[in-house]
Amino acid sequence: VAFHGATMTEALREATAEAGEQSLCLTADLSHSAGVQQLIRDVGRMMDGVDILVLNASVEIRERYDLITPEALQQQVAVNLAATQGLLSGLVPDMAARGWGRVLAIGSVQEVKEHPDMLIYAGLKAAQTSMMRNLARQLAARGVTCNILAPGAIETDRNAGVLADPVYRQQVSSRIPMGAIGSPKDCIGAALFLCSDVSRYVTGVRLLVDGGMHL
C-alpha cells in the first residue's frame, strides 16, 4: 500500500505505520505536473504495478462566484482535474495490460447539490465523474472498473472549522434526510466494495454516501 500526501505530516506517518511493513509513504505536490510525474516514477520504482488507484487528492476553496481569483481557479484545476488525468494516464494502462484493476475517484454530493460558494470545486468534481464514466466504458473489457464514491457532509479535518459553528452545522444537518453529519467511517464499506472483486460487474457508477442529502 502506498500512501501519498502533498507534504509529510504526522497523519501520513501514522496511516503508513498502521498499514504495516509493506506500506510506503510518498510525498509529491500534485498542483504541479512535475509533482504528478514524480509520484508516478516513485510508485513505479518502489512497487510492482498498481492494482487499485484511489483518487482522493483535492483542493476546495470557498469563494463567491464573482470573487473567484485566478490563483484559486488555477490551483483547483491543477489538483482536482489535471493531476487526476496525469495519474490515470500514468498508472492505469499497466492495470489494463495485466487484466485487473480498480480505479476509485472520490467525488462529492456537490455534483448534484452544488454549494453556492464552491462553483469551481463542484464543477471539477462533475468533470471528474465524466472522465471516470468515459474510462469505464473504454476499460470495461480489460478487467478494470472505474467508479466514483461521492460523500456528502462528512466530519473531516477539512470541514472541522465550518462545522464548529453550531448555526451552520444545524443548517447543514437540516438538509440531510438522516438529520446528521456523516463520519469518515461511513465511507469505508462503499470504498471496500468498489475496490474489491465483489464489484467486478460494477463500473461507471457514482455511489453517493450522504445520508440522502442528494434527494
Short mmCIF file of C-alpha atoms in Angstrom, two decimals:
data_model
loop_
_atom_site.label_atom_id
_atom_site.label_comp_id
_atom_site.label_asym_id
_atom_site.label_seq_id
_atom_site.Cartn_x
_atom_site.Cartn_y
_atom_site.Cartn_z
CA VAL A 1 0.00 0.00 0.00
CA ALA A 2 1.39 3.39 -0.99
CA PHE A 3 0.14 6.41 0.94
CA HIS A 4 0.57 9.82 -0.64
CA GLY A 5 0.49 13.31 0.83
CA ALA A 6 1.36 16.73 -0.53
CA THR A 7 3.82 17.07 2.34
CA MET A 8 5.00 14.86 5.17
CA THR A 9 2.55 15.06 8.07
CA GLU A 10 2.01 13.14 11.28
CA ALA A 11 -1.28 11.79 9.92
CA LEU A 12 0.55 10.43 6.86
CA ARG A 13 3.19 8.77 9.04
CA GLU A 14 0.54 7.24 11.29
CA ALA A 15 -1.50 5.85 8.40
CA THR A 16 1.58 4.32 6.81
CA ALA A 17 2.73 2.77 10.09
CA GLU A 18 -0.72 1.36 10.80
CA ALA A 19 -0.75 -0.39 7.42
CA GLY A 20 2.37 -2.38 8.32
CA GLU A 21 5.76 -3.16 6.84
CA GLN A 22 4.52 -3.49 3.27
CA SER A 23 3.39 0.14 3.15
CA LEU A 24 5.12 3.09 1.53
CA CYS A 25 4.97 6.77 2.41
CA LEU A 26 5.28 9.13 -0.56
CA THR A 27 5.07 12.90 -0.92
CA ALA A 28 4.51 14.98 -4.03
CA ASP A 29 2.87 18.30 -4.80
CA LEU A 30 0.09 17.50 -7.25
CA SER A 31 -0.57 21.16 -8.00
CA HIS A 32 2.34 20.95 -10.47
CA SER A 33 2.75 18.47 -13.31
CA ALA A 34 6.29 17.77 -12.11
CA GLY A 35 4.87 16.51 -8.81
CA VAL A 36 2.44 14.21 -10.61
CA GLN A 37 5.24 12.73 -12.70
CA GLN A 38 7.44 12.37 -9.61
CA LEU A 39 4.72 10.38 -7.84
CA ILE A 40 4.27 8.11 -10.85
CA ARG A 41 8.03 7.50 -11.01
CA ASP A 42 8.25 6.79 -7.27
CA VAL A 43 5.39 4.31 -7.45
CA GLY A 44 6.95 2.61 -10.45
CA ARG A 45 10.31 2.37 -8.73
CA MET A 46 9.00 1.02 -5.41
CA MET A 47 6.04 -1.13 -6.45
CA ASP A 48 5.44 -3.88 -8.97
CA GLY A 49 2.50 -2.17 -10.57
CA VAL A 50 -0.68 -0.72 -9.07
CA ASP A 51 -3.85 -2.78 -8.65
CA ILE A 52 -6.05 -0.14 -7.02
CA LEU A 53 -5.86 3.60 -7.55
CA VAL A 54 -7.82 5.87 -5.20
CA LEU A 55 -8.03 9.44 -6.47
CA ASN A 56 -8.80 11.42 -3.33
CA ALA A 57 -6.48 14.44 -3.54
CA SER A 58 -8.41 17.67 -3.92
CA VAL A 59 -8.41 21.38 -3.15
CA GLU A 60 -11.62 23.07 -2.04
CA ILE A 61 -11.64 26.87 -1.93
CA ARG A 62 -14.74 28.76 -0.78
CA GLU A 63 -15.31 31.94 -2.76
CA ARG A 64 -18.39 33.70 -4.07
CA TYR A 65 -18.76 33.12 -7.79
CA ASP A 66 -17.95 36.73 -8.69
CA LEU A 67 -14.90 36.88 -6.40
CA ILE A 68 -13.03 33.81 -7.64
CA THR A 69 -9.36 34.66 -8.03
CA PRO A 70 -7.22 33.36 -10.91
CA GLU A 71 -4.92 31.73 -8.36
CA ALA A 72 -7.77 29.82 -6.71
CA LEU A 73 -9.07 28.71 -10.08
CA GLN A 74 -5.64 27.52 -11.24
CA GLN A 75 -4.88 25.60 -8.04
CA GLN A 76 -8.19 23.76 -8.05
CA VAL A 77 -7.97 22.88 -11.74
CA ALA A 78 -4.39 21.64 -11.27
CA VAL A 79 -5.12 19.32 -8.35
CA ASN A 80 -8.74 18.31 -8.94
CA LEU A 81 -8.57 17.78 -12.70
CA ALA A 82 -5.10 17.88 -14.24
CA ALA A 83 -3.50 15.68 -11.56
CA THR A 84 -6.33 13.18 -11.91
CA GLN A 85 -5.70 12.94 -15.65
CA GLY A 86 -1.96 12.61 -15.09
CA LEU A 87 -2.28 9.78 -12.58
CA LEU A 88 -4.81 7.96 -14.75
CA SER A 89 -2.60 8.13 -17.84
CA GLY A 90 0.49 7.16 -15.87
CA LEU A 91 -0.85 4.23 -13.84
CA VAL A 92 -3.97 2.76 -15.46
CA PRO A 93 -2.50 1.40 -18.74
CA ASP A 94 -0.48 -1.11 -16.70
CA MET A 95 -3.66 -2.29 -14.97
CA ALA A 96 -5.33 -2.82 -18.34
CA ALA A 97 -2.31 -4.73 -19.62
CA ARG A 98 -2.48 -7.10 -16.62
CA GLY A 99 -6.25 -7.53 -16.98
CA TRP A 100 -7.31 -6.39 -13.49
CA GLY A 101 -7.64 -3.05 -11.78
CA ARG A 102 -9.83 -0.79 -9.70
CA VAL A 103 -9.98 2.98 -10.03
CA LEU A 104 -11.96 4.81 -7.37
CA ALA A 105 -12.39 8.56 -7.59
CA ILE A 106 -13.68 10.47 -4.60
CA GLY A 107 -16.41 12.76 -5.86
CA SER A 108 -18.86 14.91 -3.92
CA VAL A 109 -22.54 15.38 -3.27
CA GLN A 110 -21.88 18.84 -4.72
CA GLU A 111 -22.14 17.26 -8.15
CA VAL A 112 -25.90 17.18 -7.58
CA LYS A 113 -26.34 19.66 -4.68
CA GLU A 114 -23.94 22.47 -5.53
CA HIS A 115 -22.65 24.77 -2.78
CA PRO A 116 -23.04 28.44 -3.80
CA ASP A 117 -19.52 29.31 -2.63
CA MET A 118 -17.77 26.42 -4.38
CA LEU A 119 -18.60 26.93 -8.04
CA ILE A 120 -15.22 25.65 -9.27
CA TYR A 121 -14.92 22.72 -6.86
CA ALA A 122 -18.40 21.42 -7.71
CA GLY A 123 -17.81 21.83 -11.43
CA LEU A 124 -14.50 19.99 -11.32
CA LYS A 125 -15.97 17.09 -9.35
CA ALA A 126 -18.64 16.76 -12.04
CA ALA A 127 -15.90 16.82 -14.68
CA GLN A 128 -14.01 14.08 -12.82
CA THR A 129 -17.12 11.90 -12.84
CA SER A 130 -17.46 12.43 -16.59
CA MET A 131 -13.84 11.31 -17.03
CA MET A 132 -14.42 8.19 -14.94
CA ARG A 133 -17.55 7.22 -16.86
CA ASN A 134 -15.67 7.72 -20.12
CA LEU A 135 -12.82 5.49 -18.96
CA ALA A 136 -15.22 2.92 -17.51
CA ARG A 137 -16.57 2.25 -20.97
CA GLN A 138 -13.10 2.11 -22.53
CA LEU A 139 -11.62 -0.24 -19.91
CA ALA A 140 -14.57 -2.49 -19.07
CA ALA A 141 -13.41 -5.32 -21.34
CA ARG A 142 -9.88 -5.11 -19.90
CA GLY A 143 -10.83 -6.06 -16.33
CA VAL A 144 -10.53 -2.51 -14.97
CA THR A 145 -13.50 -0.85 -13.27
CA CYS A 146 -13.82 2.90 -12.75
CA ASN A 147 -16.27 4.18 -10.16
CA ILE A 148 -16.94 7.23 -8.03
CA LEU A 149 -17.64 7.40 -4.30
CA ALA A 150 -19.38 10.72 -3.63
CA PRO A 151 -19.53 11.68 0.07
CA GLY A 152 -21.93 14.22 1.47
CA ALA A 153 -21.26 16.34 4.55
CA ILE A 154 -18.58 14.38 6.38
CA GLU A 155 -16.86 15.25 9.68
CA THR A 156 -13.29 15.58 8.34
CA ASP A 157 -10.43 17.86 9.32
CA ARG A 158 -11.16 19.95 6.22
CA ASN A 159 -14.72 20.61 7.41
CA ALA A 160 -13.95 20.99 11.12
CA GLY A 161 -13.75 24.78 11.03
CA VAL A 162 -17.12 25.47 9.39
CA LEU A 163 -18.91 22.66 11.23
CA ALA A 164 -17.71 24.07 14.57
CA ASP A 165 -20.24 26.89 14.04
CA PRO A 166 -23.47 25.49 15.60
CA VAL A 167 -25.71 27.62 13.39
CA TYR A 168 -24.02 26.45 10.18
CA ARG A 169 -23.94 22.87 11.44
CA GLN A 170 -27.68 22.96 12.03
CA GLN A 171 -28.26 24.40 8.58
CA VAL A 172 -26.29 21.55 7.00
CA SER A 173 -27.93 18.86 9.13
CA SER A 174 -31.39 20.18 8.26
CA ARG A 175 -30.69 19.45 4.57
CA ILE A 176 -29.80 15.81 5.27
CA PRO A 177 -32.79 13.43 5.50
CA MET A 178 -30.95 11.32 8.10
CA GLY A 179 -30.50 14.50 10.13
CA ALA A 180 -26.82 14.12 10.96
CA ILE A 181 -23.33 14.84 9.65
CA GLY A 182 -21.54 11.72 8.38
CA SER A 183 -18.33 10.16 9.66
CA PRO A 184 -15.35 9.09 7.52
CA LYS A 185 -16.14 5.54 8.68
CA ASP A 186 -19.43 5.76 6.79
CA CYS A 187 -17.44 5.69 3.53
CA ILE A 188 -15.43 2.56 4.33
CA GLY A 189 -17.97 -0.06 3.22
CA ALA A 190 -18.60 1.64 -0.11
CA ALA A 191 -14.87 2.03 -0.79
CA LEU A 192 -14.11 -1.60 0.06
CA PHE A 193 -16.95 -2.78 -2.16
CA LEU A 194 -15.91 -0.71 -5.18
CA CYS A 195 -12.25 -1.75 -4.84
CA SER A 196 -12.85 -5.49 -4.46
CA ASP A 197 -13.67 -8.49 -6.62
CA VAL A 198 -17.22 -8.38 -5.28
CA SER A 199 -17.88 -5.37 -7.52
CA ARG A 200 -16.37 -6.91 -10.66
CA TYR A 201 -19.64 -6.28 -12.57
CA VAL A 202 -19.99 -2.66 -11.42
CA THR A 203 -18.37 0.13 -13.40
CA GLY A 204 -19.12 3.73 -14.30
CA VAL A 205 -21.19 4.16 -11.14
CA ARG A 206 -21.37 7.15 -8.80
CA LEU A 207 -22.26 5.91 -5.31
CA LEU A 208 -23.48 8.69 -3.03
CA VAL A 209 -22.70 8.27 0.67
CA ASP A 210 -24.55 11.28 2.02
CA GLY A 211 -27.42 10.35 4.32
CA GLY A 212 -29.81 11.19 1.50
CA MET A 213 -28.56 14.77 1.06
CA HIS A 214 -28.86 14.45 -2.74
CA LEU A 215 -32.60 13.82 -2.56
#
